[in-house]
Amino acid sequence: MCFSPNMDDEYEKLIRRMNPPRVVIDNDSCKNATVVRVDSANKHGILLEVVQVLTDLNLIITKAYISSDGGWFMDVFNVTDQDGNKITDEEVLDYIHKVIPNHKIILPFLFEHFYVEPNTCTGLLIQSLGPESCFTSSMRSVGVTPKMDHTVIELTGSDRPGLLSEVSAVLTHLNCNVVGAEVWTHNTRAAAVMHVTDRETNAPITDLERLSRIKELLCHVLKGSNSSRRAAKTVVSHKQTTHTARRLHQMMFADRDYERAPGYEMAEASEDEKQRPMVEVVNWYDKDYSVVTIRSKDRPKLLFDTVCTLTDMQYVVFHANINAEGPEAYQDYYIRHLDGSPVNSDAERQRMIQCLEAAIERRVSEGLKLELCTTDRVGLLSDVTRIFRENSLTVMRAEVTTKDGKAINTFYVRDASGYPVDAKTIDSIRQVIGQTILKVKGGLEDSKAVAQESTTRFLFGGLFKSRSFVNFGLVRSYS
């Protein structure tokens, strides 16, 4: 009998079709959480698929037990809503039932990499996602996918004051409306995924000449006046985009934000130091597993960030125990490479530690949280970030969304000099923008001041009053 070389793959597909994922939701067995059980034929990335669905519903995962030995995947998640209550909304429960068995996450897609010379654009990807789009090989930094109703711009590069404001101003000048964006900064690096439409038509921008002009001007903004910029790689997707948060992790990982900045010195231990993540990686030789242990201050979406990083680094999670019922989160993973081997060297172990620490730190919500809700208009993001910049506020992270003509934006800000955000500054900004439009979440005491000496650690959107900077993204490896 002659066997096809693809027979094993076809057999695995048959097994998955014969054994579709089964989801059981239980609101009775646990006193303070809804229990979600998922059974399925195992495949690489399925854990991330499930965690992504639960995370995108803004559910809090308080406990999880994962097992995927023997070709079968069995997970149990204890979840609550944002207020710590069981999930009783029938629409949410029905969504979990329907989506997890059919959910198809986009695993690391094919990238076309190319090297960008120092002192040139530090990483720019523009994707036009419209019905008339096509990929043009001559424009290697412009990728096109005909699936969505906006153009996607991806930016990576060195962080510096006023960058988000400048990027937004350029897009407004080019008659682009920002309908969505997510911005992260970490360890002197910055990454952003921005969704834009044409100002007049509200449609994706598909004209290649115009895309080239957008790229040219944004490259100029990213380059700035810093001649010592790190060379970067730019990636272009041919057919698909991926989950925004996962894409940002991929972009910052490719930009090596996990590496220590030049001249960086560890600060003395402090209260903030105690809250930084502790990551250990050891080999369990009897079972051929590498055991990854993570202890950190808990926060929303933490599990997604660590699972995403392990998955994109081509590790398979065979077993895991997650406990985040208190202020701290405890995560234990039993992993191997895709080829079945454990971590092979001390260098690999140290790299994994640094990458997991970076993944945890990227979304740490330090600083003052500001929420803006108003009618959307072209230039809104540019105007708001300009006001922040003029009042010496630096934006460490931002989420921009629009729905039904409304803009709902969240900014995490600090005073650019490293001191606590002044209440008078916030009052002044709210008077300009509108007291009912811009609201403070939490309190001014949530904006912790941590002094820093390095002049390289700029964050998005601020001008500095002094040469003392915010100490953000400080991490320590434990072995």
mmCIF file of N, CA and C in Angstrom, residues 421-476:
data_model
loop_
_atom_site.group_PDB
_atom_site.id
_atom_site.type_symbol
_atom_site.label_atom_id
_atom_site.label_comp_id
_atom_site.label_asym_id
_atom_site.label_seq_id
_atom_site.Cartn_x
_atom_site.Cartn_y
_atom_site.Cartn_z
ATOM 1 N N VAL A 421 1.219 63.268 39.086
ATOM 2 C CA VAL A 421 0.423 64.154 38.237
ATOM 3 C C VAL A 421 -0.262 65.188 39.104
ATOM 4 N N ASP A 422 -0.090 66.448 38.753
ATOM 5 C CA ASP A 422 -0.645 67.549 39.536
ATOM 6 C C ASP A 422 -2.147 67.672 39.267
ATOM 7 N N ALA A 423 -2.930 67.754 40.335
ATOM 8 C CA ALA A 423 -4.382 67.877 40.193
ATOM 9 C C ALA A 423 -4.760 69.123 39.393
ATOM 10 N N LYS A 424 -3.994 70.185 39.545
ATOM 11 C CA LYS A 424 -4.288 71.414 38.804
ATOM 12 C C LYS A 424 -4.084 71.206 37.298
ATOM 13 N N THR A 425 -3.075 70.403 36.950
ATOM 14 C CA THR A 425 -2.845 70.103 35.530
ATOM 15 C C THR A 425 -4.021 69.354 34.941
ATOM 16 N N ILE A 426 -4.505 68.355 35.678
ATOM 17 C CA ILE A 426 -5.650 67.576 35.197
ATOM 18 C C ILE A 426 -6.891 68.460 35.089
ATOM 19 N N ASP A 427 -7.115 69.311 36.071
ATOM 20 C CA ASP A 427 -8.269 70.222 36.025
ATOM 21 C C ASP A 427 -8.183 71.140 34.811
ATOM 22 N N SER A 428 -6.964 71.635 34.540
ATOM 23 C CA SER A 428 -6.770 72.519 33.394
ATOM 24 C C SER A 428 -7.065 71.790 32.083
ATOM 25 N N ILE A 429 -6.587 70.550 31.977
ATOM 26 C CA ILE A 429 -6.825 69.763 30.759
ATOM 27 C C ILE A 429 -8.306 69.472 30.585
ATOM 28 N N ARG A 430 -8.978 69.140 31.684
ATOM 29 C CA ARG A 430 -10.405 68.820 31.598
ATOM 30 C C ARG A 430 -11.242 70.050 31.245
ATOM 31 N N GLN A 431 -10.787 71.207 31.660
ATOM 32 C CA GLN A 431 -11.502 72.433 31.284
ATOM 33 C C GLN A 431 -11.395 72.683 29.782
ATOM 34 N N VAL A 432 -10.229 72.362 29.217
ATOM 35 C CA VAL A 432 -10.031 72.574 27.783
ATOM 36 C C VAL A 432 -10.810 71.537 26.973
ATOM 37 N N ILE A 433 -10.715 70.279 27.387
ATOM 38 C CA ILE A 433 -11.348 69.193 26.626
ATOM 39 C C ILE A 433 -12.830 69.083 26.939
ATOM 40 N N GLY A 434 -13.178 69.295 28.213
ATOM 41 C CA GLY A 434 -14.563 69.174 28.645
ATOM 42 C C GLY A 434 -14.652 68.283 29.874
ATOM 43 N N GLN A 435 -15.253 68.794 30.963
ATOM 44 C CA GLN A 435 -15.317 68.048 32.217
ATOM 45 C C GLN A 435 -16.073 66.737 32.057
ATOM 46 N N THR A 436 -17.117 66.744 31.244
ATOM 47 C CA THR A 436 -17.908 65.526 31.069
ATOM 48 C C THR A 436 -17.326 64.606 30.006
ATOM 49 N N ILE A 437 -16.414 65.125 29.198
ATOM 50 C CA ILE A 437 -15.822 64.335 28.117
ATOM 51 C C ILE A 437 -14.620 63.534 28.611
ATOM 52 N N LEU A 438 -13.769 64.165 29.428
ATOM 53 C CA LEU A 438 -12.566 63.512 29.948
ATOM 54 C C LEU A 438 -12.735 63.274 31.440
ATOM 55 N N LYS A 439 -12.665 62.023 31.846
ATOM 56 C CA LYS A 439 -12.862 61.663 33.246
ATOM 57 C C LYS A 439 -11.646 60.934 33.792
ATOM 58 N N VAL A 440 -11.415 61.132 35.091
ATOM 59 C CA VAL A 440 -10.309 60.484 35.777
ATOM 60 C C VAL A 440 -10.829 59.215 36.430
ATOM 61 N N LYS A 441 -10.180 58.094 36.149
ATOM 62 C CA LYS A 441 -10.540 56.827 36.759
ATOM 63 C C LYS A 441 -9.535 56.497 37.850
ATOM 64 N N GLY A 442 -10.036 56.034 38.993
ATOM 65 C CA GLY A 442 -9.148 55.828 40.126
ATOM 66 C C GLY A 442 -8.932 57.159 40.807
ATOM 67 N N GLY A 443 -7.711 57.500 41.102
ATOM 68 C CA GLY A 443 -7.424 58.775 41.748
ATOM 69 C C GLY A 443 -6.027 59.225 41.409
ATOM 70 N N LEU A 444 -5.732 60.484 41.719
ATOM 71 C CA LEU A 444 -4.406 61.012 41.412
ATOM 72 C C LEU A 444 -3.330 60.280 42.192
ATOM 73 N N GLU A 445 -3.717 59.679 43.336
ATOM 74 C CA GLU A 445 -2.724 58.933 44.100
ATOM 75 C C GLU A 445 -2.270 57.681 43.380
ATOM 76 N N ASP A 446 -3.051 57.232 42.353
ATOM 77 C CA ASP A 446 -2.661 56.053 41.593
ATOM 78 C C ASP A 446 -1.481 56.327 40.675
ATOM 79 N N SER A 447 -1.208 57.577 40.431
ATOM 80 C CA SER A 447 -0.075 57.928 39.585
ATOM 81 C C SER A 447 1.168 58.020 40.453
ATOM 82 N N LYS A 448 1.913 56.922 40.544
ATOM 83 C CA LYS A 448 3.066 56.861 41.420
ATOM 84 C C LYS A 448 4.274 57.506 40.764
ATOM 85 N N ALA A 449 4.993 58.255 41.539
ATOM 86 C CA ALA A 449 6.200 58.881 41.012
ATOM 87 C C ALA A 449 7.399 58.015 41.328
ATOM 88 N N VAL A 450 8.130 57.671 40.318
ATOM 89 C CA VAL A 450 9.360 56.924 40.502
ATOM 90 C C VAL A 450 10.441 57.631 39.707
ATOM 91 N N ALA A 451 11.435 58.149 40.397
ATOM 92 C CA ALA A 451 12.459 58.934 39.715
ATOM 93 C C ALA A 451 13.337 58.035 38.869
ATOM 94 N N GLN A 452 13.880 58.596 37.831
ATOM 95 C CA GLN A 452 14.796 57.856 36.963
ATOM 96 C C GLN A 452 15.807 58.817 36.367
ATOM 97 N N GLU A 453 17.039 58.342 36.255
ATOM 98 C CA GLU A 453 18.103 59.216 35.791
ATOM 99 C C GLU A 453 18.335 59.117 34.293
ATOM 100 N N SER A 454 18.020 57.980 33.693
ATOM 101 C CA SER A 454 18.350 57.786 32.282
ATOM 102 C C SER A 454 17.589 58.745 31.390
ATOM 103 N N THR A 455 18.299 59.417 30.489
ATOM 104 C CA THR A 455 17.636 60.340 29.563
ATOM 105 C C THR A 455 17.108 59.627 28.334
ATOM 106 N N THR A 456 17.213 58.302 28.310
ATOM 107 C CA THR A 456 16.735 57.568 27.132
ATOM 108 C C THR A 456 15.318 57.078 27.298
ATOM 109 N N ARG A 457 14.731 57.150 28.514
ATOM 110 C CA ARG A 457 13.480 56.470 28.769
ATOM 111 C C ARG A 457 12.291 57.386 28.582
ATOM 112 N N PHE A 458 12.127 57.897 27.385
ATOM 113 C CA PHE A 458 10.957 58.684 27.035
ATOM 114 C C PHE A 458 9.783 57.767 26.761
ATOM 115 N N LEU A 459 8.589 58.254 27.037
ATOM 116 C CA LEU A 459 7.372 57.540 26.705
ATOM 117 C C LEU A 459 6.547 58.407 25.780
ATOM 118 N N PHE A 460 5.577 57.796 25.123
ATOM 119 C CA PHE A 460 4.741 58.500 24.158
ATOM 120 C C PHE A 460 4.139 59.769 24.753
ATOM 121 N N GLY A 461 4.165 60.855 23.979
ATOM 122 C CA GLY A 461 3.269 61.981 24.171
ATOM 123 C C GLY A 461 3.640 63.026 25.168
ATOM 124 N N GLY A 462 4.880 63.236 25.579
ATOM 125 C CA GLY A 462 5.139 64.256 26.581
ATOM 126 C C GLY A 462 6.340 65.117 26.270
ATOM 127 N N LEU A 463 6.371 66.331 26.841
ATOM 128 C CA LEU A 463 7.560 67.167 26.856
ATOM 129 C C LEU A 463 8.018 67.241 28.301
ATOM 130 N N PHE A 464 9.328 67.276 28.514
ATOM 131 C CA PHE A 464 9.828 67.139 29.865
ATOM 132 C C PHE A 464 10.145 68.485 30.508
ATOM 133 N N LYS A 465 9.839 68.547 31.827
ATOM 134 C CA LYS A 465 10.143 69.743 32.597
ATOM 135 C C LYS A 465 11.563 69.665 33.157
ATOM 136 N N SER A 466 12.095 68.457 33.312
ATOM 137 C CA SER A 466 13.418 68.309 33.906
ATOM 138 C C SER A 466 14.138 67.148 33.247
ATOM 139 N N ARG A 467 15.343 66.879 33.696
ATOM 140 C CA ARG A 467 16.131 65.786 33.140
ATOM 141 C C ARG A 467 15.956 64.510 33.973
ATOM 142 N N SER A 468 14.955 64.448 34.822
ATOM 143 C CA SER A 468 14.691 63.263 35.621
ATOM 144 C C SER A 468 13.454 62.577 35.087
ATOM 145 N N PHE A 469 13.584 61.299 34.780
ATOM 146 C CA PHE A 469 12.529 60.639 34.035
ATOM 147 C C PHE A 469 11.835 59.550 34.833
ATOM 148 N N VAL A 470 10.725 59.102 34.265
ATOM 149 C CA VAL A 470 9.920 58.072 34.901
ATOM 150 C C VAL A 470 10.613 56.718 34.804
ATOM 151 N N ASN A 471 10.640 55.989 35.910
ATOM 152 C CA ASN A 471 11.240 54.670 35.932
ATOM 153 C C ASN A 471 10.167 53.639 35.634
ATOM 154 N N PHE A 472 10.046 53.285 34.364
ATOM 155 C CA PHE A 472 8.964 52.374 33.933
ATOM 156 C C PHE A 472 9.554 51.217 33.170
ATOM 157 N N GLY A 473 8.967 50.045 33.356
ATOM 158 C CA GLY A 473 9.423 48.872 32.618
ATOM 159 C C GLY A 473 10.642 48.222 33.231
ATOM 160 N N LEU A 474 10.987 48.576 34.497
ATOM 161 C CA LEU A 474 12.130 47.995 35.149
ATOM 162 C C LEU A 474 11.838 46.544 35.468
ATOM 163 N N VAL A 475 12.699 45.642 35.074
ATOM 164 C CA VAL A 475 12.452 44.221 35.307
ATOM 165 C C VAL A 475 13.708 43.560 35.842
ATOM 166 N N ARG A 476 13.512 42.434 36.501
ATOM 167 C CA ARG A 476 14.651 41.702 37.034
ATOM 168 C C ARG A 476 14.479 40.222 36.762
#
